[in-house]
Coordinates of C-alpha atoms and ligand atoms in Angstrom, one line a residue:
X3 CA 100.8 114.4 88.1
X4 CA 103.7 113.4 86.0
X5 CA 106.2 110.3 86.0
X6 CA 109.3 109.5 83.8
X7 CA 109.1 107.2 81.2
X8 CA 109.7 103.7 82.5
X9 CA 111.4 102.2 79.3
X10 CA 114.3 103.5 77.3
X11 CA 114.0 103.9 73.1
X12 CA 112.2 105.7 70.5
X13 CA 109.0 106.8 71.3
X14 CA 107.1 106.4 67.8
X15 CA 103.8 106.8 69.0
X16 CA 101.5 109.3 71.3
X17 CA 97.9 109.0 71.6
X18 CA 95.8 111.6 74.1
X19 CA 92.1 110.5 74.6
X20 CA 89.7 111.7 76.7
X21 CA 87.3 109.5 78.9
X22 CA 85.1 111.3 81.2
X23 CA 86.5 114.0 82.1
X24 CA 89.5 112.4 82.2
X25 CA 92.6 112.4 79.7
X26 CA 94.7 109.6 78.9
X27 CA 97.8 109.8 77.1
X28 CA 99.3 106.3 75.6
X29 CA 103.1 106.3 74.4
X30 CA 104.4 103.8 72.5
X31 CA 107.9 102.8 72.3
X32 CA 110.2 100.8 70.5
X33 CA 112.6 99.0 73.7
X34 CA 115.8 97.5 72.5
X35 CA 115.8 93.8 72.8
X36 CA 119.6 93.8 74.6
X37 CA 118.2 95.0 77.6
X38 CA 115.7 92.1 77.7
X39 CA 118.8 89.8 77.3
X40 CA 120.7 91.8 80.0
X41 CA 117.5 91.2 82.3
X42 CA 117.6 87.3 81.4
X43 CA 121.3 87.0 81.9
X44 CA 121.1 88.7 85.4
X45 CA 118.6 86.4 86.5
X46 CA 120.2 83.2 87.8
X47 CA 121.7 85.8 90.7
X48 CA 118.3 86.6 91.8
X49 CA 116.8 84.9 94.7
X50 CA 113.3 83.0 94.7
X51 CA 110.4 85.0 96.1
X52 CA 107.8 84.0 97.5
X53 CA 104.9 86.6 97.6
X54 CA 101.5 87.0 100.3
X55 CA 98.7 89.5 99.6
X56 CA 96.7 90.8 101.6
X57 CA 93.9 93.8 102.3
X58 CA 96.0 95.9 104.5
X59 CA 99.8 95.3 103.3
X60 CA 99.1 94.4 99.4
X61 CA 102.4 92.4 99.2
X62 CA 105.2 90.6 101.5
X63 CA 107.6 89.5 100.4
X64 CA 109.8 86.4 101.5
X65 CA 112.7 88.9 101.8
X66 CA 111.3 90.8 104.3
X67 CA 110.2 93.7 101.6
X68 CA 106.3 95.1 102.0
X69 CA 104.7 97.1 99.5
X70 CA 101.7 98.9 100.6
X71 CA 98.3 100.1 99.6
X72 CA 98.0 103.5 98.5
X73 CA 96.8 105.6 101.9
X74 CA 94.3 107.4 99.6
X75 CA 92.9 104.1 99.0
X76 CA 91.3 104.4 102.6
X77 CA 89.6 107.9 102.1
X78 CA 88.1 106.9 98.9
X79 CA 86.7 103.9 100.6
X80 CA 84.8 106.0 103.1
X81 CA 84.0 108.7 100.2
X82 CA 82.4 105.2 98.5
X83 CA 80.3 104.3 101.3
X84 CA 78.9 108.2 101.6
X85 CA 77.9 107.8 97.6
X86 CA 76.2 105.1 98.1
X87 CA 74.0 106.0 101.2
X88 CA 73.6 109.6 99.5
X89 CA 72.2 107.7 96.0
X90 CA 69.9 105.2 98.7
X91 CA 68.3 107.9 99.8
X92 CA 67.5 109.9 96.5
X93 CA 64.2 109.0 94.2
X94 CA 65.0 106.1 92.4
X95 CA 65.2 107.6 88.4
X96 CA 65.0 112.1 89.7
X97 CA 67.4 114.0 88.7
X98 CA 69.2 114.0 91.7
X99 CA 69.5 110.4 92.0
X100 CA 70.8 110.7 88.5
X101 CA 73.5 113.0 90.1
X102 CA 74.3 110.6 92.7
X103 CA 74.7 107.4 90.2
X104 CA 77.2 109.8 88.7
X105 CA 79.2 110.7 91.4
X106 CA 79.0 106.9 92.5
X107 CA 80.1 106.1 89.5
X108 CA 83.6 108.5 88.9
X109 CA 84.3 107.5 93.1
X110 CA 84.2 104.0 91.9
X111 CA 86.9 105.3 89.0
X112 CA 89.0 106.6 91.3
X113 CA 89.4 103.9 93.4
X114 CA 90.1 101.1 90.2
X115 CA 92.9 104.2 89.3
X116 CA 94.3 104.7 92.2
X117 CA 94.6 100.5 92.7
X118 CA 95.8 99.8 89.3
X119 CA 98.5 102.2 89.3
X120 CA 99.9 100.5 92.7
X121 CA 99.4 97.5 91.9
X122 CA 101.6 97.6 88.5
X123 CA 103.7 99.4 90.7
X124 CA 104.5 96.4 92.9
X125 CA 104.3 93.8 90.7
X126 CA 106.7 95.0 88.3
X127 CA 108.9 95.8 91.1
X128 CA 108.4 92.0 92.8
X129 CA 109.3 90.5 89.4
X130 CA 111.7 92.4 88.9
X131 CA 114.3 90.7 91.8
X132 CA 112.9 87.3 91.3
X133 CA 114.5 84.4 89.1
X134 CA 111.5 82.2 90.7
X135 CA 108.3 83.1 92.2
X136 CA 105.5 81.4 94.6
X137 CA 102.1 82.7 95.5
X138 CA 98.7 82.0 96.9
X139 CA 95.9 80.3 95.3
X140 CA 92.8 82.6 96.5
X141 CA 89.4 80.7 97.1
X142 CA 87.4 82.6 95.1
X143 CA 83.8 80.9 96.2
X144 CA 84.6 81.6 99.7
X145 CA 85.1 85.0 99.0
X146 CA 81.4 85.4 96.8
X147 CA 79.8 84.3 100.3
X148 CA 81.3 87.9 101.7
X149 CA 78.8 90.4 101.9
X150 CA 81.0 93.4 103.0
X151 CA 81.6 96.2 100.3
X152 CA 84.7 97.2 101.1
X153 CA 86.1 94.0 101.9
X154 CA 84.6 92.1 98.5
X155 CA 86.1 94.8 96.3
X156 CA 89.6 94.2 98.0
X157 CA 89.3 90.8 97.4
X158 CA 88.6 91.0 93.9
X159 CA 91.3 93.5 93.5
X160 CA 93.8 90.8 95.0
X161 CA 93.0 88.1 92.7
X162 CA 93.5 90.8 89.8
X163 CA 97.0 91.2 91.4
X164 CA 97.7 88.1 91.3
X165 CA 96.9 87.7 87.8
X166 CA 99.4 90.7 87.4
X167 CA 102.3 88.9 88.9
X168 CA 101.4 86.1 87.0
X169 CA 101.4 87.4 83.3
X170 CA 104.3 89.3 84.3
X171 CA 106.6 86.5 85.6
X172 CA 105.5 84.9 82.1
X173 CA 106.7 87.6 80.0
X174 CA 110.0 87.4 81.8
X175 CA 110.2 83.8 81.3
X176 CA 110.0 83.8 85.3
X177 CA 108.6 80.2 86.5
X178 CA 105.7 81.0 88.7
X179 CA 104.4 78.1 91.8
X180 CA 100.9 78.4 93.3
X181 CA 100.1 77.2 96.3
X182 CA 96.8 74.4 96.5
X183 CA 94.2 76.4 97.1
X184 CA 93.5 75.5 100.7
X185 CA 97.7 75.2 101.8
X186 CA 97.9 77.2 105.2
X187 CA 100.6 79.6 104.2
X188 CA 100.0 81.5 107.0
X189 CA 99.4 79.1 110.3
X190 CA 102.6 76.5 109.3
X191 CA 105.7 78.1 110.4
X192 CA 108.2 78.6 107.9
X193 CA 111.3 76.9 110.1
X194 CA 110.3 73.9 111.7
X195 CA 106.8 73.0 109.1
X196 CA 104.5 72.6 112.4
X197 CA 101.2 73.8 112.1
X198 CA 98.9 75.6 114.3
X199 CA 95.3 74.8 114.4
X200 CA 94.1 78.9 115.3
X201 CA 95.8 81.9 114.4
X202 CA 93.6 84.8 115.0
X203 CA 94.2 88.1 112.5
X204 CA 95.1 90.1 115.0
X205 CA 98.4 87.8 115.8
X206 CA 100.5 89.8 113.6
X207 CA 103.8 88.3 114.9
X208 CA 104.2 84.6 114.2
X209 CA 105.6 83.0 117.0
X210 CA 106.0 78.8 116.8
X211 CA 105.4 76.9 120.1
X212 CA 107.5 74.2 118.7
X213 CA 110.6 75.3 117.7
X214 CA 110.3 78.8 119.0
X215 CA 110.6 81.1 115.6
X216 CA 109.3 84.4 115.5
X217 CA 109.2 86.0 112.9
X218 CA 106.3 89.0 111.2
X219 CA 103.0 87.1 110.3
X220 CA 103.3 87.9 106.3
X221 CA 106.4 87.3 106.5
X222 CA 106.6 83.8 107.4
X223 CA 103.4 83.2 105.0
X224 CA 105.6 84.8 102.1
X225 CA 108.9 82.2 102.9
X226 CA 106.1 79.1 103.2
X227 CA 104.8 80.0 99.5
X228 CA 108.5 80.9 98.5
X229 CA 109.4 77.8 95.9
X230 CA 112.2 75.4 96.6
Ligands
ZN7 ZN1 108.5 76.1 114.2

């Protein structure tokens, strides 16, 4: 795996370290402070974004743009789920259950890896052609009364996304809306401001009985939370 270096200027620093059997390599390097101006000056012709996440598609975009989650995402899930009836099934504290806990543990690696790299992938990108941004508000407690594996470690993965976006709109001095924590970005339509009372997950196209827009369903969730 390689990738090019994503800032420009001297590199004054390289740490390798090992974790696992994993190795890490840190660079540090000194940016010039023009192109932060350049970036600040450019702003004002960038549009406001609004942005929805979500399990399947991470982000949408108000513009229309999608960024999705990693396909080996799903095929770690399903390795996850093995692990964990493989370990169930060992005696608790033997030394193959200590086996199991390992392998458990370096899936469960993977999968944070795999997630974080995408996500700073897309939020850098998303912040990056925004001069305002507007997101959700997740309800956490709601989400503590889920019980599924797969879909609890999604959700806590969202909110972490979200907390990406947000830290990086700060540092580029972009101002950041969040929606009230119960604001139905994705059953009000984003043209006329009626509501519906059900919209079932598996309506993926948005379609208003009142004025008649259709549009894709994280789409128009992504223009509702776009700020003004
Ligand atoms: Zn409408």
């Amino acid at each position: 795996m390689r990738e090019a270096l994503r800032w420009t200027g001297e590199v004054s620093r390289v740490v390798a370290s090992r974790k696992d059997d994993k190795w890490f390599v840190s660079i540090r390097v000194h940016t010039d402070d023009a192109n932060t101006m350049v970036q600040m000056s450019l702003r004002d012709d960038k549009p406001a974004v609004g942005v929805d996440v979500g399990i399947n598609t991470l982000a949408t975009c108000s513009d229309g743009t999608k960024y999705e989650n990693p396909r080996p995402l799903k095929r770690y899930l399903r390795k996850l789920a093995r692990a964990n009836r493989t370990l169930s099934r060992k005696t608790f504290l033997s030394n193959n259950w200590r086996k199991a806990k390992s392998r458990l543990a370096s899936v469960h690696d993977r999968i944070s890896c795999i997630r974080e790299d995408s996500h700073h992938k897309a939020s850098t990108a998303i912040v990056r052609k925004a001069s305002r941004m507007g997101i959700e508000t997740l309800n956490v407690s709601g989400l503590l009364k889920n019980r599924k594996l797969a879909k609890a470690l999604s959700d806590s993965a969202l909110s972490r996304f979200l907390t990406m976006l947000k830290y990086k709109a700060e540092r580029r001095g972009i101002p950041l809306t969040e929606a009230a924590m119960f604001f139905a970005s994705s059953q009000t339509c984003s043209s006329c401001g009626s509501k519906k009372s059900e919209l079932t997950l598996r309506e993926r196209i948005y379609h208003c009985g009142e004025c008649g827009f259709t549009c894709d369903r994280d789409v128009n969730a992504a223009i509702n939370l776009c700020p003004v």
